[in-house]
Amino acid sequence: MQEDIGIGPSGIVLISPALEFTLVQPDEFEPLHWALELPSLAAVRLRAEGVSGDALREKLADVEHYAMGDYLTAITSGLEQGRRLASQRVADITGLPLDLVQRNSARIPTGLFAREFARASGKVLSPYDASIGTADIAPESARIAGPDPVLDRSVPALTSAFVGYISDELHFRTDVSYRLLNGEISHNWDYGTGPSRQGYAGVMDDLQRARSLNPSLGVVIVNGYTDLVTPYLASRYLVNQIPSLTNAKPIRLDVVEGGHMMYFRSDGRRALKEAASELYQATQ
């Protein structure tokens, strides 16, 4: 917290944040997750059809309205009722075969979508940016067996870039290996089932506390349309659930072209730079 370290930032940009991890790793009986991810699945289908810009936003607005209205009502009515009421519309929205949607009771896990959306072309998609696919090395498998076309391609490049930066630009030398996304660390997180009871992480309370302490704090949250790891509607939903604070600046929410790491794309970088620049100028 800012009062602990003695620093009061004037603005922060949160990129593809998992604001409440329970919405990223939901309980199987929590229906809200299915509704919040549905517009991101729709965005993948629409981008595959060449829809972008204002047309994309307009079509997704209809999906968002359906997801948080009739769809959420349907799936909370039960598996059988939800399957009957929502399967056809979900198939139309996602581009998945109707029989596949029906078998899953109109609830589409992102892993299933990434596995099945481009099956006809022999590809699997990356949950980090489902507009990007790679050849399926195990088409007979029910699970994705190969590397992630975004994450596993980016780790070597980013690792080399960072090591080159700290050694060539910062002149920092060490024999310690730099490991980006160290799996030994992340796989040991306890989601509440082990002795440490770490549980699910969340930052909404901390964000509100920071805005209360510093009402002039500018906050920009940026998500990518085709990010299935932290769906953009989840950020909007969570921000809408917190009370407004007297004199505090409103939180700005932007959705841009690209996925979880939208800065890998030129249009995503431009949009991210614009949002950050506007925040910086507003805090001067």
Short mmCIF file of C-alpha atoms in Angstrom, two decimals:
data_model
loop_
_atom_site.label_atom_id
_atom_site.label_comp_id
_atom_site.label_asym_id
_atom_site.label_seq_id
_atom_site.Cartn_x
_atom_site.Cartn_y
_atom_site.Cartn_z
CA MET A 1 0.00 0.00 0.00
CA GLN A 2 1.10 3.56 -0.70
CA GLU A 3 1.04 4.56 2.98
CA ASP A 4 3.39 1.67 3.79
CA ILE A 5 6.08 2.59 1.28
CA GLY A 6 5.67 6.36 1.45
CA ILE A 7 4.83 6.83 -2.24
CA GLY A 8 1.62 8.37 -3.53
CA PRO A 9 1.22 7.69 -7.26
CA SER A 10 -0.83 10.14 -9.29
CA GLY A 11 -1.99 7.52 -11.76
CA ILE A 12 -1.89 3.79 -12.48
CA VAL A 13 -2.59 1.73 -15.58
CA LEU A 14 -3.76 -1.84 -14.99
CA ILE A 15 -3.24 -4.04 -18.05
CA SER A 16 -5.48 -7.12 -18.38
CA PRO A 17 -5.83 -7.33 -14.60
CA ALA A 18 -7.30 -10.28 -12.73
CA LEU A 19 -8.99 -7.91 -10.29
CA GLU A 20 -10.65 -10.77 -8.42
CA PHE A 21 -9.14 -14.17 -9.11
CA THR A 22 -12.39 -15.97 -8.30
CA LEU A 23 -13.71 -14.76 -11.65
CA VAL A 24 -10.69 -16.22 -13.44
CA GLN A 25 -10.76 -19.56 -11.59
CA PRO A 26 -14.46 -19.82 -10.73
CA ASP A 27 -16.33 -22.33 -8.63
CA GLU A 28 -18.17 -24.81 -10.85
CA PHE A 29 -21.50 -23.69 -9.38
CA GLU A 30 -20.85 -19.98 -9.99
CA PRO A 31 -22.81 -19.08 -13.17
CA LEU A 32 -21.64 -15.47 -13.40
CA HIS A 33 -18.31 -16.52 -14.90
CA TRP A 34 -19.99 -18.01 -17.97
CA ALA A 35 -21.84 -14.75 -18.63
CA LEU A 36 -18.78 -12.54 -18.18
CA GLU A 37 -16.67 -14.52 -20.67
CA LEU A 38 -19.34 -14.87 -23.38
CA PRO A 39 -18.68 -11.46 -25.06
CA SER A 40 -14.97 -12.31 -25.36
CA LEU A 41 -15.86 -15.54 -27.17
CA ALA A 42 -18.11 -13.48 -29.43
CA ALA A 43 -15.26 -11.06 -30.11
CA VAL A 44 -13.10 -13.93 -31.36
CA ARG A 45 -15.77 -15.04 -33.81
CA LEU A 46 -16.46 -11.49 -35.00
CA ARG A 47 -12.76 -10.69 -35.50
CA ALA A 48 -12.39 -13.93 -37.46
CA GLU A 49 -15.14 -12.60 -39.73
CA GLY A 50 -13.32 -9.30 -40.18
CA VAL A 51 -15.56 -7.20 -37.92
CA SER A 52 -13.70 -4.37 -36.15
CA GLY A 53 -14.03 -0.78 -34.93
CA ASP A 54 -17.46 0.64 -34.24
CA ALA A 55 -19.18 -2.36 -35.82
CA LEU A 56 -17.42 -4.68 -33.38
CA ARG A 57 -18.38 -2.55 -30.38
CA GLU A 58 -22.02 -2.38 -31.49
CA LYS A 59 -22.32 -6.13 -31.98
CA LEU A 60 -20.59 -6.85 -28.69
CA ALA A 61 -22.93 -4.48 -26.88
CA ASP A 62 -25.83 -6.72 -27.92
CA VAL A 63 -23.96 -9.80 -26.69
CA GLU A 64 -23.13 -8.10 -23.38
CA HIS A 65 -26.81 -7.25 -22.87
CA TYR A 66 -27.82 -10.83 -23.59
CA ALA A 67 -25.04 -12.31 -21.43
CA MET A 68 -25.99 -10.35 -18.32
CA GLY A 69 -29.73 -10.68 -18.94
CA ASP A 70 -31.48 -13.58 -20.64
CA TYR A 71 -28.41 -15.82 -20.73
CA LEU A 72 -27.62 -15.45 -17.03
CA THR A 73 -31.29 -16.05 -16.22
CA ALA A 74 -31.32 -19.17 -18.40
CA ILE A 75 -28.25 -20.86 -16.95
CA THR A 76 -29.22 -20.10 -13.35
CA SER A 77 -32.50 -21.92 -13.96
CA GLY A 78 -30.63 -25.23 -14.12
CA LEU A 79 -28.64 -27.38 -16.52
CA GLU A 80 -31.58 -28.79 -18.46
CA GLN A 81 -33.50 -25.51 -18.65
CA GLY A 82 -30.38 -23.54 -19.49
CA ARG A 83 -29.46 -25.99 -22.24
CA ARG A 84 -32.92 -25.66 -23.77
CA LEU A 85 -33.17 -21.89 -23.51
CA ALA A 86 -29.64 -20.75 -24.36
CA SER A 87 -27.85 -23.33 -26.55
CA GLN A 88 -28.91 -22.03 -29.95
CA ARG A 89 -28.09 -18.42 -29.12
CA VAL A 90 -24.72 -19.37 -27.61
CA ALA A 91 -23.88 -21.42 -30.71
CA ASP A 92 -24.71 -18.41 -32.89
CA ILE A 93 -22.63 -16.09 -30.68
CA THR A 94 -19.56 -18.30 -30.44
CA GLY A 95 -19.59 -20.02 -33.81
CA LEU A 96 -19.36 -23.43 -32.13
CA PRO A 97 -21.46 -26.40 -33.34
CA LEU A 98 -24.88 -26.57 -31.71
CA ASP A 99 -24.44 -30.17 -30.54
CA LEU A 100 -21.20 -29.23 -28.76
CA VAL A 101 -22.90 -26.31 -27.00
CA GLN A 102 -25.81 -28.53 -25.99
CA ARG A 103 -23.50 -31.19 -24.54
CA ASN A 104 -22.01 -28.47 -22.34
CA SER A 105 -25.38 -27.04 -21.30
CA ALA A 106 -24.62 -23.69 -23.01
CA ARG A 107 -21.66 -23.14 -20.65
CA ILE A 108 -18.47 -22.86 -22.67
CA PRO A 109 -15.12 -23.19 -20.86
CA THR A 110 -12.43 -21.09 -22.50
CA GLY A 111 -10.22 -24.16 -22.91
CA LEU A 112 -12.98 -25.92 -24.82
CA PHE A 113 -13.52 -22.89 -27.04
CA ALA A 114 -9.79 -22.57 -27.76
CA ARG A 115 -9.72 -26.29 -28.61
CA GLU A 116 -12.78 -26.42 -30.84
CA PHE A 117 -13.31 -23.05 -32.55
CA ALA A 118 -10.76 -23.61 -35.33
CA ARG A 119 -10.76 -27.43 -35.34
CA ALA A 120 -11.89 -27.53 -38.97
CA SER A 121 -8.70 -25.72 -40.00
CA GLY A 122 -6.49 -27.96 -37.86
CA LYS A 123 -5.63 -25.25 -35.35
CA VAL A 124 -5.97 -24.53 -31.65
CA LEU A 125 -6.23 -21.01 -30.26
CA SER A 126 -4.39 -19.25 -27.47
CA PRO A 127 -6.53 -18.23 -24.48
CA TYR A 128 -4.17 -15.25 -24.15
CA ASP A 129 -5.29 -14.00 -27.56
CA ALA A 130 -7.83 -16.24 -29.21
CA SER A 131 -7.42 -14.45 -32.54
CA ILE A 132 -4.10 -16.33 -32.82
CA GLY A 133 -3.84 -20.06 -33.47
CA THR A 134 -1.24 -22.70 -34.14
CA ALA A 135 -1.22 -26.17 -35.68
CA ASP A 136 -2.86 -28.82 -33.51
CA ILE A 137 -0.22 -31.47 -32.77
CA ALA A 138 -2.73 -33.87 -31.18
CA PRO A 139 -6.10 -33.53 -32.96
CA GLU A 140 -7.31 -36.80 -31.43
CA SER A 141 -6.97 -35.43 -27.90
CA ALA A 142 -9.82 -33.83 -25.98
CA ARG A 143 -7.33 -31.38 -24.47
CA ILE A 144 -4.82 -28.99 -26.00
CA ALA A 145 -1.56 -30.91 -26.01
CA GLY A 146 0.76 -28.50 -27.78
CA PRO A 147 2.37 -25.18 -26.91
CA ASP A 148 0.40 -21.99 -26.48
CA PRO A 149 0.85 -19.92 -29.65
CA VAL A 150 1.14 -16.67 -27.69
CA LEU A 151 2.59 -17.48 -24.27
CA ASP A 152 5.10 -20.15 -25.24
CA ARG A 153 6.30 -18.14 -28.23
CA SER A 154 6.72 -14.94 -26.25
CA VAL A 155 8.60 -16.26 -23.20
CA PRO A 156 11.94 -16.92 -25.01
CA ALA A 157 11.78 -13.60 -26.85
CA LEU A 158 10.92 -11.56 -23.75
CA THR A 159 13.50 -13.39 -21.64
CA SER A 160 16.26 -12.65 -24.15
CA ALA A 161 15.12 -9.03 -24.47
CA PHE A 162 15.15 -8.48 -20.70
CA VAL A 163 18.53 -10.14 -20.18
CA GLY A 164 19.96 -8.02 -23.00
CA TYR A 165 18.45 -4.88 -21.48
CA ILE A 166 19.82 -5.35 -17.97
CA SER A 167 23.26 -6.40 -19.21
CA ASP A 168 23.74 -4.04 -22.18
CA GLU A 169 21.76 -0.99 -21.08
CA LEU A 170 21.89 -1.15 -17.28
CA HIS A 171 25.29 -2.89 -17.12
CA PHE A 172 24.07 -5.29 -14.46
CA ARG A 173 25.92 -8.60 -14.33
CA THR A 174 24.84 -11.70 -12.43
CA ASP A 175 25.24 -15.47 -12.63
CA VAL A 176 21.65 -15.96 -11.50
CA SER A 177 19.34 -17.15 -14.26
CA TYR A 178 16.35 -14.99 -15.14
CA ARG A 179 13.21 -17.08 -15.53
CA LEU A 180 10.11 -15.42 -16.88
CA LEU A 181 6.90 -16.93 -15.46
CA ASN A 182 8.68 -19.41 -13.22
CA GLY A 183 6.31 -22.38 -13.13
CA GLU A 184 7.79 -23.72 -9.91
CA ILE A 185 6.55 -20.61 -8.18
CA SER A 186 3.12 -20.21 -9.79
CA HIS A 187 2.22 -23.89 -9.50
CA ASN A 188 2.80 -23.79 -5.77
CA TRP A 189 0.13 -21.18 -5.10
CA ASP A 190 -2.42 -22.50 -2.61
CA TYR A 191 -5.98 -21.62 -3.63
CA GLY A 192 -7.29 -22.29 -0.16
CA THR A 193 -7.12 -26.08 -0.06
CA GLY A 194 -3.66 -26.45 1.56
CA PRO A 195 -2.20 -25.62 4.97
CA SER A 196 -1.27 -22.05 4.07
CA ARG A 197 -4.85 -21.19 3.03
CA GLN A 198 -3.61 -18.46 0.69
CA GLY A 199 -6.86 -18.48 -1.23
CA TYR A 200 -7.80 -16.38 -4.24
CA ALA A 201 -6.12 -13.04 -4.76
CA GLY A 202 -8.07 -9.85 -5.30
CA VAL A 203 -7.30 -6.12 -5.42
CA MET A 204 -10.63 -4.32 -5.40
CA ASP A 205 -10.48 -3.47 -1.69
CA ASP A 206 -6.91 -2.21 -2.07
CA LEU A 207 -7.89 -0.16 -5.11
CA GLN A 208 -10.73 1.51 -3.23
CA ARG A 209 -8.49 2.21 -0.25
CA ALA A 210 -5.91 3.84 -2.52
CA ARG A 211 -8.57 6.02 -4.17
CA SER A 212 -9.94 7.02 -0.77
CA LEU A 213 -6.50 8.06 0.49
CA ASN A 214 -5.74 9.90 -2.75
CA PRO A 215 -8.93 11.09 -4.51
CA SER A 216 -6.87 12.59 -7.35
CA LEU A 217 -5.49 9.15 -8.24
CA GLY A 218 -6.19 8.35 -11.88
CA VAL A 219 -6.92 4.71 -12.69
CA VAL A 220 -7.10 3.24 -16.19
CA ILE A 221 -7.93 -0.43 -16.76
CA VAL A 222 -7.15 -1.77 -20.22
CA ASN A 223 -8.37 -5.13 -21.53
CA GLY A 224 -8.13 -6.81 -24.91
CA TYR A 225 -11.22 -7.94 -26.81
CA THR A 226 -9.91 -11.43 -27.53
CA ASP A 227 -8.35 -12.14 -24.13
CA LEU A 228 -9.97 -15.26 -22.66
CA VAL A 229 -7.76 -15.32 -19.56
CA THR A 230 -9.14 -12.08 -18.07
CA PRO A 231 -12.31 -11.30 -20.05
CA TYR A 232 -12.97 -7.59 -20.49
CA LEU A 233 -16.52 -7.75 -19.16
CA ALA A 234 -15.21 -9.05 -15.82
CA SER A 235 -13.32 -5.78 -15.28
CA ARG A 236 -16.39 -3.72 -16.11
CA TYR A 237 -18.59 -5.83 -13.83
CA LEU A 238 -16.24 -5.52 -10.86
CA VAL A 239 -15.76 -1.77 -11.23
CA ASN A 240 -19.53 -1.35 -11.39
CA GLN A 241 -19.92 -3.22 -8.09
CA ILE A 242 -17.86 -0.79 -6.00
CA PRO A 243 -19.42 2.38 -4.58
CA SER A 244 -18.44 5.77 -5.91
CA LEU A 245 -16.13 7.77 -3.65
CA THR A 246 -16.65 11.44 -2.93
CA ASN A 247 -14.27 13.62 -5.01
CA ALA A 248 -12.42 10.55 -6.35
CA LYS A 249 -11.72 10.38 -10.06
CA PRO A 250 -13.81 7.75 -11.85
CA ILE A 251 -12.05 4.63 -13.04
CA ARG A 252 -11.59 4.56 -16.80
CA LEU A 253 -12.16 1.27 -18.63
CA ASP A 254 -10.76 0.74 -22.14
CA VAL A 255 -11.12 -2.30 -24.39
CA VAL A 256 -8.67 -2.46 -27.28
CA GLU A 257 -7.72 -4.72 -30.14
CA GLY A 258 -5.68 -7.72 -29.05
CA GLY A 259 -5.56 -10.16 -26.19
CA HIS A 260 -4.03 -10.43 -22.73
CA MET A 261 -0.78 -8.89 -23.99
CA MET A 262 -2.34 -6.41 -26.40
CA TYR A 263 0.99 -4.59 -26.60
CA PHE A 264 2.24 -7.36 -28.88
CA ARG A 265 0.10 -5.85 -31.65
CA SER A 266 0.75 -2.48 -33.26
CA ASP A 267 -2.88 -1.33 -32.94
CA GLY A 268 -2.99 -2.54 -29.33
CA ARG A 269 0.24 -0.67 -28.52
CA ARG A 270 -1.12 2.53 -30.02
CA ALA A 271 -4.33 2.30 -28.01
CA LEU A 272 -2.44 1.46 -24.82
CA LYS A 273 -0.03 4.35 -25.35
CA GLU A 274 -2.93 6.72 -25.96
CA ALA A 275 -4.67 5.67 -22.74
CA ALA A 276 -1.47 6.01 -20.71
CA SER A 277 -0.63 9.37 -22.30
CA GLU A 278 -4.06 10.78 -21.52
CA LEU A 279 -3.74 9.61 -17.93
CA TYR A 280 -0.28 11.17 -17.62
CA GLN A 281 -1.43 14.50 -19.08
CA ALA A 282 -4.47 14.58 -16.78
CA THR A 283 -2.30 14.16 -13.69
CA GLN A 284 0.17 16.97 -14.51
#
